[in-house]
Structure formats: structure tokens, C-alpha cells
Coordinates of N, CA and C in Angstrom, one line a residue:
M1 N 79.6 37.9 -20.4 CA 79.0 37.2 -21.6 C 79.8 37.7 -22.8
A2 N 80.1 36.7 -23.7 CA 80.9 37.0 -24.9 C 80.1 37.9 -25.8
R3 N 80.8 38.6 -26.7 CA 80.1 39.4 -27.7 C 79.5 38.4 -28.8
I4 N 78.4 38.9 -29.4 CA 77.6 38.0 -30.3 C 78.6 37.5 -31.4
Q5 N 79.4 38.3 -31.9 CA 80.3 37.9 -33.0 C 81.3 36.8 -32.6
Q6 N 81.5 36.6 -31.3 CA 82.4 35.6 -30.8 C 81.8 34.2 -30.7
Y7 N 80.5 34.1 -30.8 CA 79.8 32.8 -30.7 C 80.0 32.1 -32.0
K8 N 80.1 30.7 -31.9 CA 80.2 29.9 -33.1 C 78.9 29.8 -33.8
T9 N 78.9 29.7 -35.2 CA 77.7 29.5 -36.0 C 77.3 28.1 -36.0
D10 N 76.1 27.8 -35.6 CA 75.6 26.4 -35.6 C 74.9 26.1 -37.0
T11 N 75.5 25.3 -37.8 CA 75.0 25.0 -39.1 C 74.0 23.9 -39.1
T12 N 73.8 23.2 -38.0 CA 72.9 22.1 -37.9 C 71.8 22.5 -36.9
I13 N 70.7 22.9 -37.4 CA 69.6 23.4 -36.5 C 68.7 22.2 -36.2
T14 N 68.3 22.0 -34.9 CA 67.4 21.0 -34.5 C 66.3 21.6 -33.6
G15 N 65.2 20.8 -33.4 CA 64.1 21.4 -32.6 C 64.5 21.7 -31.2
G16 N 65.5 21.0 -30.7 CA 66.0 21.2 -29.3 C 66.8 22.4 -29.1
D17 N 67.3 23.0 -30.2 CA 68.1 24.2 -30.0 C 67.3 25.4 -29.4
K18 N 68.0 26.3 -28.8 CA 67.2 27.3 -28.0 C 67.7 28.7 -28.4
L19 N 66.8 29.7 -28.4 CA 67.0 31.1 -28.6 C 66.7 31.9 -27.4
V20 N 67.4 33.0 -27.2 CA 67.2 33.8 -26.0 C 66.2 34.9 -26.5
G21 N 65.2 35.2 -25.6 CA 64.3 36.3 -26.0 C 63.6 36.8 -24.7
N22 N 62.7 37.8 -24.9 CA 62.0 38.4 -23.8 C 60.5 37.9 -23.9
D23 N 60.0 37.6 -22.7 CA 58.6 37.2 -22.5 C 57.8 38.5 -22.5
A24 N 56.8 38.6 -23.4 CA 56.0 39.8 -23.6 C 55.2 40.1 -22.3
A25 N 54.9 39.0 -21.5 CA 54.0 39.2 -20.3 C 54.7 40.1 -19.2
D26 N 56.0 39.8 -19.0 CA 56.7 40.5 -18.0 C 58.1 41.0 -18.4
N27 N 58.4 40.9 -19.7 CA 59.7 41.4 -20.2 C 60.9 40.7 -19.6
S28 N 60.7 39.5 -19.0 CA 61.8 38.7 -18.5 C 62.5 38.0 -19.6
T29 N 63.8 37.7 -19.4 CA 64.6 37.0 -20.4 C 64.4 35.5 -20.2
K30 N 64.1 34.8 -21.3 CA 63.9 33.4 -21.3 C 64.5 32.7 -22.5
L31 N 64.6 31.4 -22.4 CA 65.0 30.5 -23.5 C 63.8 30.0 -24.2
Y32 N 63.8 30.0 -25.5 CA 62.7 29.4 -26.3 C 63.3 28.4 -27.3
S33 N 62.7 27.2 -27.3 CA 63.2 26.2 -28.2 C 62.7 26.4 -29.6
I34 N 63.5 26.0 -30.6 CA 63.2 26.1 -32.0 C 61.9 25.3 -32.2
E35 N 61.7 24.2 -31.6 CA 60.5 23.3 -31.7 C 59.3 24.1 -31.3
A36 N 59.4 24.8 -30.1 CA 58.2 25.6 -29.6 C 57.9 26.7 -30.6
I37 N 58.9 27.4 -31.1 CA 58.7 28.5 -32.0 C 58.0 28.0 -33.3
A38 N 58.5 26.9 -33.8 CA 57.9 26.4 -35.1 C 56.5 26.0 -34.9
S39 N 56.2 25.3 -33.7 CA 54.8 24.9 -33.5 C 53.9 26.2 -33.3
F40 N 54.4 27.2 -32.7 CA 53.6 28.4 -32.5 C 53.3 29.0 -33.9
L41 N 54.3 29.1 -34.8 CA 54.0 29.7 -36.1 C 53.0 28.9 -36.9
S42 N 53.2 27.5 -36.9 CA 52.3 26.7 -37.7 C 50.9 26.7 -37.1
Q43 N 50.7 26.9 -35.8 CA 49.4 26.8 -35.2 C 48.7 28.2 -35.2
T44 N 49.4 29.2 -35.6 CA 48.8 30.5 -35.6 C 48.6 31.1 -37.0
G45 N 48.7 30.1 -38.0 CA 48.4 30.5 -39.4 C 49.4 30.1 -40.4
S46 N 50.7 30.1 -40.1 CA 51.7 29.8 -41.2 C 51.6 28.4 -41.7
G47 N 51.0 27.4 -40.9 CA 50.8 26.0 -41.3 C 49.6 25.8 -42.2
D48 N 48.8 26.8 -42.4 CA 47.6 26.7 -43.2 C 47.8 27.3 -44.6
P49 N 48.0 26.5 -45.6 CA 48.3 27.0 -46.9 C 47.0 27.7 -47.5
S50 N 45.8 27.4 -47.0 CA 44.6 28.0 -47.6 C 44.4 29.4 -47.0
R51 N 45.1 29.7 -46.0 CA 45.0 31.0 -45.3 C 43.6 31.2 -44.8
M52 N 42.9 30.1 -44.5 CA 41.5 30.2 -44.0 C 41.4 29.8 -42.6
G53 N 42.5 29.5 -41.9 CA 42.6 29.2 -40.5 C 41.8 27.9 -40.1
L54 N 41.8 26.9 -41.0 CA 41.0 25.7 -40.6 C 41.9 24.8 -39.8
Q55 N 42.2 25.2 -38.6 CA 43.0 24.4 -37.7 C 42.2 24.0 -36.5
Y56 N 42.3 22.7 -36.1 CA 41.5 22.1 -35.1 C 42.3 21.3 -34.1
N57 N 41.8 21.1 -32.9 CA 42.4 20.2 -31.9 C 41.7 18.8 -32.0
Y58 N 42.5 17.7 -32.1 CA 41.9 16.4 -32.2 C 41.2 16.0 -30.9
A59 N 40.0 15.5 -31.0 CA 39.3 15.1 -29.8 C 38.9 13.6 -29.8
G60 N 39.5 12.8 -30.7 CA 39.2 11.4 -30.7 C 38.3 11.0 -31.9
K61 N 37.9 9.7 -31.9 CA 37.0 9.2 -32.9 C 35.6 9.8 -32.8
Y62 N 35.0 9.9 -34.0 CA 33.6 10.5 -34.0 C 32.6 9.3 -33.9
L63 N 31.8 9.4 -32.8 CA 30.8 8.3 -32.5 C 29.5 9.1 -32.2
N64 N 29.1 10.0 -33.1 CA 27.9 10.8 -32.9 C 28.1 11.7 -31.7
N65 N 29.4 12.1 -31.4 CA 29.7 13.0 -30.2 C 29.4 14.4 -30.6
A66 N 29.0 15.2 -29.6 CA 29.0 16.7 -29.8 C 30.4 17.2 -29.9
L67 N 30.6 18.2 -30.6 CA 32.0 18.8 -30.7 C 32.0 20.2 -30.1
A68 N 33.0 20.3 -29.3 CA 33.3 21.7 -28.7 C 34.0 22.6 -29.7
S69 N 33.9 23.9 -29.5 CA 34.5 24.8 -30.4 C 36.0 24.5 -30.5
G70 N 36.5 24.4 -31.8 CA 37.9 24.2 -32.0 C 38.3 22.7 -32.1
D71 N 37.3 21.8 -31.9 CA 37.6 20.4 -32.0 C 37.2 19.7 -33.3
F72 N 37.9 18.6 -33.6 CA 37.5 17.8 -34.7 C 37.6 16.3 -34.3
R73 N 36.9 15.4 -35.0 CA 37.0 14.0 -34.7 C 37.0 13.2 -36.0
Y74 N 37.8 12.1 -36.1 CA 37.8 11.3 -37.3 C 36.7 10.2 -37.2
Q75 N 36.0 10.1 -38.3 CA 35.1 8.9 -38.4 C 35.9 7.8 -39.0
V76 N 35.9 6.7 -38.4 CA 36.9 5.6 -38.7 C 36.1 4.3 -39.1
D77 N 36.6 3.6 -40.1 CA 36.0 2.3 -40.4 C 35.9 1.4 -39.2
P78 N 34.8 0.9 -38.8 CA 34.7 0.1 -37.6 C 35.5 -1.2 -37.5
T79 N 36.0 -1.6 -38.7 CA 36.8 -2.8 -38.8 C 38.3 -2.5 -38.6
A80 N 38.6 -1.2 -38.5 CA 40.0 -0.8 -38.5 C 40.6 -1.1 -37.1
P81 N 41.9 -1.3 -37.1 CA 42.6 -1.5 -35.8 C 42.6 -0.2 -34.9
S82 N 42.8 -0.4 -33.6 CA 42.8 0.8 -32.7 C 43.8 1.8 -33.2
A83 N 45.0 1.4 -33.6 CA 46.0 2.3 -34.2 C 45.7 2.5 -35.7
F84 N 44.6 3.2 -36.0 CA 44.2 3.3 -37.4 C 45.1 4.2 -38.2
G85 N 45.1 4.0 -39.5 CA 45.8 4.8 -40.5 C 45.0 5.7 -41.3
W86 N 45.6 6.5 -42.1 CA 44.8 7.5 -42.9 C 43.8 6.8 -43.8
A87 N 44.1 5.6 -44.3 CA 43.2 4.9 -45.2 C 42.0 4.4 -44.5
N88 N 42.0 4.3 -43.2 CA 40.9 3.8 -42.4 C 39.9 4.9 -42.1
I89 N 40.2 6.2 -42.4 CA 39.3 7.3 -42.1 C 38.3 7.5 -43.2
T90 N 37.0 7.5 -42.8 CA 36.0 7.6 -43.8 C 35.2 9.0 -43.7
G91 N 35.6 9.7 -42.7 CA 34.9 11.0 -42.5 C 35.6 11.9 -41.5
I92 N 35.3 13.1 -41.5 CA 35.9 14.0 -40.4 C 34.8 15.0 -40.0
A93 N 34.6 15.0 -38.7 CA 33.6 15.9 -38.1 C 34.3 17.1 -37.5
V94 N 33.9 18.3 -37.9 CA 34.6 19.5 -37.4 C 33.6 20.5 -36.8
S95 N 34.0 21.2 -35.8 CA 33.2 22.2 -35.2 C 33.0 23.3 -36.2
R96 N 31.9 24.0 -36.1 CA 31.6 25.2 -36.9 C 32.7 26.3 -36.6
Y97 N 33.3 26.2 -35.4 CA 34.2 27.2 -35.0 C 35.6 26.6 -34.9
N98 N 36.6 27.1 -35.6 CA 37.9 26.5 -35.5 C 38.6 26.8 -34.2
R99 N 39.9 26.4 -34.0 CA 40.5 26.6 -32.7 C 40.8 28.1 -32.4
N100 N 40.7 28.9 -33.4 CA 40.8 30.4 -33.2 C 39.5 31.0 -33.1
L101 N 38.4 30.2 -33.1 CA 37.0 30.6 -32.9 C 36.5 31.4 -34.2
A102 N 37.1 31.1 -35.3 CA 36.6 31.7 -36.6 C 35.5 30.8 -37.1
D103 N 34.4 31.4 -37.6 CA 33.2 30.7 -38.1 C 33.5 30.2 -39.5
I104 N 33.5 28.9 -39.8 CA 33.8 28.3 -41.1 C 32.5 28.1 -41.9
N105 N 31.4 28.5 -41.4 CA 30.1 28.3 -42.1 C 30.2 28.9 -43.5
P106 N 30.7 30.1 -43.7 CA 30.7 30.7 -45.1 C 31.5 29.9 -46.1
V107 N 32.4 29.0 -45.7 CA 33.3 28.4 -46.7 C 33.2 26.9 -46.7
I108 N 32.4 26.3 -45.8 CA 32.4 24.8 -45.7 C 31.9 24.2 -47.0
D109 N 30.9 24.8 -47.6 CA 30.4 24.2 -48.8 C 31.3 24.1 -50.0
L110 N 32.4 24.9 -49.9 CA 33.4 24.9 -51.0 C 34.2 23.6 -51.0
F111 N 34.1 22.9 -49.9 CA 34.9 21.6 -49.8 C 34.2 20.5 -50.6
L112 N 32.9 20.6 -50.9 CA 32.2 19.5 -51.6 C 32.8 19.3 -53.0
N113 N 33.0 18.0 -53.3 CA 33.5 17.5 -54.6 C 34.9 18.1 -54.8
Q114 N 35.7 18.3 -53.7 CA 37.0 18.8 -53.9 C 38.0 17.9 -53.2
L115 N 39.3 18.0 -53.5 CA 40.3 17.3 -52.8 C 40.8 18.2 -51.7
I116 N 40.9 17.6 -50.5 CA 41.4 18.4 -49.4 C 42.7 17.7 -48.8
R117 N 43.5 18.4 -48.1 CA 44.7 17.9 -47.5 C 44.5 18.1 -46.0
I118 N 44.7 17.0 -45.2 CA 44.6 17.0 -43.8 C 46.1 16.8 -43.3
S119 N 46.6 17.7 -42.5 CA 48.0 17.6 -42.1 C 48.1 17.7 -40.6
D120 N 49.0 16.9 -40.0 CA 49.3 17.1 -38.6 C 50.4 18.1 -38.4
I121 N 50.1 19.2 -37.7 CA 51.0 20.3 -37.5 C 51.4 20.5 -36.1
D122 N 51.2 19.5 -35.3 CA 51.4 19.7 -33.8 C 52.9 20.0 -33.5
T123 N 53.8 19.4 -34.3 CA 55.2 19.6 -34.1 C 55.9 20.1 -35.4
S124 N 57.1 20.7 -35.3 CA 57.8 21.1 -36.5 C 58.3 19.9 -37.3
S125 N 58.4 18.8 -36.7 CA 59.0 17.6 -37.4 C 57.9 16.7 -38.0
S126 N 56.6 17.1 -37.8 CA 55.5 16.3 -38.3 C 55.5 16.3 -39.8
T127 N 55.4 15.2 -40.5 CA 55.3 15.1 -41.9 C 54.1 14.3 -42.4
A128 N 53.2 14.0 -41.4 CA 52.1 13.2 -41.7 C 51.0 14.0 -42.4
Y129 N 50.4 13.5 -43.5 CA 49.3 14.2 -44.1 C 48.6 13.2 -45.0
A130 N 47.4 13.6 -45.4 CA 46.6 12.7 -46.3 C 45.8 13.6 -47.3
I131 N 45.5 13.0 -48.4 CA 44.6 13.7 -49.4 C 43.3 12.9 -49.5
Y132 N 42.2 13.6 -49.4 CA 40.9 13.0 -49.5 C 40.0 13.7 -50.4
E133 N 39.0 13.0 -51.0 CA 38.0 13.6 -51.8 C 36.7 13.7 -50.9
V134 N 36.1 14.9 -50.9 CA 35.0 15.1 -50.0 C 33.7 14.9 -50.9
S135 N 33.0 13.8 -50.5 CA 31.8 13.4 -51.3 C 30.5 13.9 -50.8
A136 N 30.4 14.3 -49.5 CA 29.2 14.7 -48.9 C 29.4 15.5 -47.7
K137 N 28.4 16.3 -47.3 CA 28.5 17.1 -46.1 C 27.2 16.9 -45.3
T138 N 27.3 16.6 -44.0 CA 26.1 16.5 -43.2 C 26.2 17.5 -42.1
N139 N 25.1 18.3 -41.9 CA 25.0 19.3 -40.9 C 24.8 18.7 -39.6
L140 N 25.6 19.0 -38.6 CA 25.4 18.6 -37.2 C 25.0 19.8 -36.4
S141 N 25.0 19.6 -35.1 CA 24.7 20.8 -34.2 C 26.0 21.6 -34.0
D142 N 26.0 22.8 -34.7 CA 27.2 23.6 -34.7 C 28.4 22.9 -35.1
A143 N 28.3 22.0 -36.1 CA 29.4 21.2 -36.6 C 29.0 20.6 -38.0
Y144 N 30.0 20.0 -38.6 CA 29.7 19.4 -39.9 C 30.5 18.1 -40.0
L145 N 29.9 17.1 -40.7 CA 30.5 15.8 -40.9 C 30.8 15.7 -42.4
L146 N 32.1 15.7 -42.8 CA 32.4 15.5 -44.2 C 32.7 14.1 -44.5
S147 N 32.1 13.5 -45.5 CA 32.4 12.1 -45.9 C 33.6 12.1 -46.8
L148 N 34.5 11.2 -46.6 CA 35.8 11.3 -47.3 C 36.1 10.0 -48.0
T149 N 36.8 10.1 -49.1 CA 37.4 9.0 -49.8 C 38.9 9.2 -49.9
H150 N 39.7 8.2 -49.3 CA 41.1 8.4 -49.2 C 41.8 8.3 -50.6
R151 N 42.6 9.3 -51.0 CA 43.3 9.3 -52.3 C 44.8 9.2 -52.2
G152 N 45.4 9.3 -51.0 CA 46.8 9.1 -50.8 C 47.2 9.8 -49.5
S153 N 48.4 9.3 -49.0 CA 48.8 9.8 -47.7 C 50.3 9.5 -47.5
A154 N 50.9 10.1 -46.4 CA 52.2 9.9 -46.0 C 52.2 9.8 -44.5
G155 N 52.9 8.9 -43.9 CA 53.0 8.8 -42.4 C 51.7 8.3 -41.9
D156 N 51.4 8.5 -40.6 CA 50.2 8.1 -39.9 C 49.6 9.2 -39.1
P157 N 48.3 9.3 -39.0 CA 47.7 10.3 -38.2 C 48.1 10.3 -36.7
V158 N 48.4 11.4 -36.1 CA 48.9 11.4 -34.7 C 48.0 12.3 -33.8
G159 N 47.0 13.0 -34.5 CA 46.1 13.8 -33.6 C 46.8 15.1 -33.3
G160 N 46.5 15.7 -32.1 CA 47.0 17.0 -31.8 C 46.4 18.1 -32.6
V161 N 47.2 19.1 -33.0 CA 46.7 20.2 -33.8 C 46.8 19.8 -35.3
T162 N 45.7 19.9 -36.0 CA 45.6 19.5 -37.4 C 45.1 20.6 -38.3
C163 N 45.6 20.7 -39.5 CA 45.2 21.7 -40.5 C 44.4 21.0 -41.6
I164 N 43.3 21.5 -41.9 CA 42.4 21.0 -43.0 C 42.3 22.1 -44.0
A165 N 42.8 21.8 -45.2 CA 42.9 22.8 -46.3 C 42.4 22.3 -47.6
P166 N 41.6 23.1 -48.3 CA 41.2 22.7 -49.7 C 42.4 22.8 -50.6
S167 N 42.5 21.8 -51.5 CA 43.7 21.8 -52.4 C 43.5 22.8 -53.5
G168 N 42.3 23.2 -53.8 CA 42.1 24.1 -55.0 C 41.8 23.3 -56.3
F169 N 41.9 22.0 -56.2 CA 41.7 21.2 -57.4 C 40.4 20.5 -57.3
S170 N 39.6 20.4 -58.4 CA 38.4 19.7 -58.3 C 38.7 18.2 -58.5
S171 N 37.9 17.4 -57.8 CA 38.1 15.9 -57.9 C 37.1 15.4 -58.9
D172 N 37.0 16.1 -60.0 CA 36.0 15.7 -61.1 C 36.3 14.3 -61.5
T173 N 35.3 13.5 -61.7 CA 35.4 12.1 -62.0 C 35.1 11.8 -63.5
T174 N 35.6 10.7 -64.0 CA 35.4 10.3 -65.4 C 34.9 8.9 -65.4
F175 N 34.5 8.5 -66.6 CA 34.0 7.1 -66.7 C 34.3 6.6 -68.1
T176 N 34.7 5.4 -68.2 CA 35.0 4.7 -69.5 C 34.1 3.6 -69.7
F177 N 33.3 3.6 -70.8 CA 32.4 2.5 -71.1 C 32.9 1.7 -72.3
T178 N 32.9 0.4 -72.2 CA 33.3 -0.5 -73.3 C 32.1 -1.3 -73.9
Q179 N 31.9 -1.1 -75.1 CA 30.9 -1.9 -75.9 C 31.6 -3.0 -76.6
G180 N 31.4 -4.2 -76.1 CA 32.2 -5.4 -76.7 C 31.5 -6.0 -77.9
S181 N 30.2 -5.8 -78.1 CA 29.5 -6.4 -79.2 C 28.9 -5.3 -80.1
A182 N 28.9 -5.5 -81.4 CA 28.4 -4.5 -82.3 C 27.0 -4.2 -82.0
S183 N 26.7 -2.9 -81.9 CA 25.3 -2.4 -81.6 C 25.2 -1.0 -82.1
N184 N 24.0 -0.6 -82.6 CA 23.8 0.8 -83.0 C 23.2 1.6 -81.9
T185 N 23.0 1.0 -80.7 CA 22.5 1.7 -79.5 C 23.3 1.3 -78.3
W186 N 23.9 2.3 -77.7 CA 24.6 2.0 -76.4 C 23.9 2.7 -75.3
T187 N 23.6 1.9 -74.3 CA 23.0 2.5 -73.0 C 24.1 2.5 -72.0
I188 N 24.4 3.7 -71.5 CA 25.6 3.8 -70.6 C 25.1 4.3 -69.2
N189 N 25.2 3.5 -68.2 CA 25.0 3.9 -66.8 C 26.3 4.3 -66.2
H190 N 26.5 5.6 -66.1 CA 27.9 6.1 -65.6 C 27.9 6.5 -64.2
N191 N 26.7 6.8 -63.6 CA 26.6 7.2 -62.1 C 27.6 8.3 -61.7
L192 N 27.8 9.3 -62.6 CA 28.7 10.4 -62.3 C 27.9 11.6 -61.7
D193 N 26.6 11.4 -61.7 CA 25.7 12.5 -61.1 C 25.9 13.8 -61.8
K194 N 26.1 13.8 -63.1 CA 26.2 15.0 -63.9 C 25.9 14.7 -65.4
F195 N 26.0 15.7 -66.2 CA 25.7 15.6 -67.6 C 27.1 15.7 -68.3
P196 N 27.8 14.6 -68.5 CA 29.2 14.7 -69.0 C 29.3 14.9 -70.5
S197 N 30.5 15.4 -70.8 CA 30.9 15.4 -72.3 C 31.2 13.9 -72.7
V198 N 31.0 13.6 -74.0 CA 31.2 12.2 -74.4 C 32.1 12.2 -75.6
T199 N 33.1 11.3 -75.6 CA 33.9 11.1 -76.8 C 33.9 9.6 -77.1
I200 N 33.6 9.2 -78.3 CA 33.4 7.8 -78.7 C 34.5 7.4 -79.7
V201 N 35.1 6.2 -79.5 CA 36.0 5.7 -80.5 C 35.6 4.3 -80.8
D202 N 36.0 3.8 -82.0 CA 35.7 2.4 -82.4 C 36.8 1.5 -81.9
N203 N 36.8 0.2 -82.2 CA 37.8 -0.7 -81.7 C 39.2 -0.4 -82.4
S204 N 39.3 0.5 -83.3 CA 40.6 0.9 -83.9 C 41.0 2.3 -83.4
D205 N 40.3 2.8 -82.4 CA 40.5 4.1 -81.8 C 40.3 5.3 -82.7
N206 N 39.4 5.1 -83.7 CA 39.0 6.2 -84.5 C 37.7 6.8 -83.9
I207 N 37.7 8.1 -83.9 CA 36.5 8.8 -83.3 C 35.3 8.6 -84.1
V208 N 34.2 8.2 -83.4 CA 32.9 8.0 -84.0 C 31.9 9.0 -83.5
V209 N 31.0 9.4 -84.4 CA 30.0 10.4 -84.0 C 28.7 9.6 -83.8
G210 N 28.1 9.9 -82.7 CA 26.7 9.3 -82.4 C 25.8 10.4 -81.8
A211 N 24.6 10.1 -81.8 CA 23.6 11.0 -81.2 C 23.5 10.7 -79.7
V212 N 23.8 11.6 -78.8 CA 23.8 11.4 -77.4 C 22.5 11.9 -76.8
T213 N 21.8 11.1 -76.0 CA 20.6 11.5 -75.3 C 20.8 11.3 -73.8
Y214 N 20.6 12.4 -73.1 CA 20.8 12.4 -71.6 C 19.5 12.0 -71.0
N215 N 19.3 10.8 -70.5 CA 18.1 10.4 -69.8 C 18.0 11.0 -68.5
N216 N 19.1 11.1 -67.8 CA 19.2 11.8 -66.5 C 20.7 12.0 -66.2
S217 N 21.0 12.5 -65.0 CA 22.4 12.8 -64.7 C 23.3 11.6 -64.5
N218 N 22.7 10.4 -64.6 CA 23.5 9.1 -64.4 C 23.4 8.2 -65.6
Q219 N 22.7 8.5 -66.6 CA 22.5 7.6 -67.8 C 22.4 8.3 -69.1
I220 N 23.1 7.8 -70.1 CA 23.0 8.4 -71.4 C 22.7 7.2 -72.4
V221 N 22.2 7.5 -73.5 CA 22.0 6.6 -74.6 C 22.6 7.2 -75.9
V222 N 23.5 6.4 -76.5 CA 24.2 6.8 -77.7 C 23.6 6.0 -78.9
T223 N 23.2 6.7 -80.0 CA 22.6 6.0 -81.1 C 23.5 6.3 -82.3
F224 N 23.8 5.2 -83.1 CA 24.6 5.3 -84.3 C 23.8 5.0 -85.5
T225 N 24.3 5.4 -86.7 CA 23.6 5.0 -88.0 C 23.9 3.6 -88.4
E226 N 25.0 3.0 -87.8 CA 25.4 1.6 -88.0 C 25.9 1.0 -86.7
T227 N 26.1 -0.3 -86.7 CA 26.6 -0.9 -85.5 C 28.0 -0.6 -85.3
V228 N 28.4 -0.4 -84.0 CA 29.7 0.0 -83.6 C 30.2 -0.8 -82.4
I229 N 31.5 -1.2 -82.4 CA 32.1 -1.8 -81.3 C 33.2 -0.8 -80.8
G230 N 33.3 -0.5 -79.6 CA 34.3 0.5 -79.1 C 34.2 1.0 -77.7
K231 N 34.6 2.2 -77.5 CA 34.5 2.8 -76.1 C 34.0 4.2 -76.1
A232 N 33.4 4.5 -75.0 CA 32.9 5.9 -74.8 C 33.6 6.5 -73.6
Y233 N 34.2 7.7 -73.7 CA 34.9 8.3 -72.6 C 34.1 9.5 -72.1
L234 N 33.7 9.4 -70.9 CA 32.8 10.4 -70.3 C 33.6 11.3 -69.3
N235 N 33.4 12.6 -69.4 CA 34.1 13.5 -68.5 C 33.2 14.6 -68.0

């Protein structure tokens, strides 16, 4: 066998390239592909940017199925084709226990009203991922169903081992109301399910001050001392 320094340096690394190493089970010398090493690293933690270990094995579409530990299923729009895309996914059902048998119950509620990233990490070459807003959580038997709204994606879902990670950014929503006719009372049904801050401008984009009354978490009434035409920005 040639000395190490006599081997040529390969500057183009591919998944099919191989490395020589020892098997920990019996200390025998074996070849290991770059592809297999990359998959091992991603599936044992390095592919999870949240460091929470939310990695699962794909078990098919969710049709009120029970989920085994480590499994997840996509809830898909029933009108979608059999080869569905990220935009056709309306929910994801995940086992309470991920593929490493870690209990996600302590963190699952942190996903609500957040943007999450779902990534296929089954192979080192996989670049498929999607961003979703989590709007609701339903408790199942040792599992959870997260209702999703598609916000963007790349590639197509392929199943296999998948990483589910919170982005860390809130998916806080806003609402713009337009008052087209002059009125000293604006009733605004925003359906944000919160008590938002309110900024009001007239039709010349000058800020206008009005008295804001919160009737509930989905409706406000703004009262002015004179009639106003303009917009209200709710955040």
C-alpha cells in the first residue's frame, strides 16, 4: 500500500466517494461512503438547527392513523394529486416521541403561532424544505396534529427522515383597514384574535388620532371628533 502522502488529493467530493475506517462493533476495516457519513451526522443531531432533536420517520399520509414512536404523517388536502407538493400539506401529525425516543411534550406548545421549517434530511444531497405557520395544535393519543399554513418552500417532499424545527420568529399577523367614505366612527373587524396596536392615517397619509375601543379580540371601534377618510394599520 502506498504511503498516505503519495495519494492524489481529490478536490471534487461526491456522495459516492469512500473513506477507510474501523467498524466499532468488531474493529474490522471497512469502506464508508461520504453519503452514508453525511446521512448519519444529519440524522443524529447535526441536521437539526433547533438542537431539540425533532427528527421523525415518514409513515405516509395522516388519515386519523395511530402513530408509532418516531413517526410522523402529513395531513394533505384531499383534492391534491397523489404526488403532492409542500403547498398541498395542511397539517403534520407527529408522535410524542421522536425517532431518538425523546419526549417532545415539554416543547410542542412553543410551536403555536410560530413559523417552522420542515426539511428532508434523508440524504446529504436533499435540499427540499418548506416554511409553515402553525395555527393550531390538536392532542392525539401520544401524538399531536399541528395545523399548517404554507408560507414558502423549495423542492418537493420526499419522506424518509425529516427534521421539524422552529424558526424562532413569530408569525405575528397584521391587518389594514380602509375607510373609503368620510365617517367619525370606524368599526373594524380584524379577526386577529388579539388586542392590536392601531395607527391611523388620513387619505393624505397624515397620522390621525382617534379614540380606540376594543370590543373584543377581533373587533375595535375608532371614534374621531370629525369625519375622516383613510386607513388603519393594526399590528
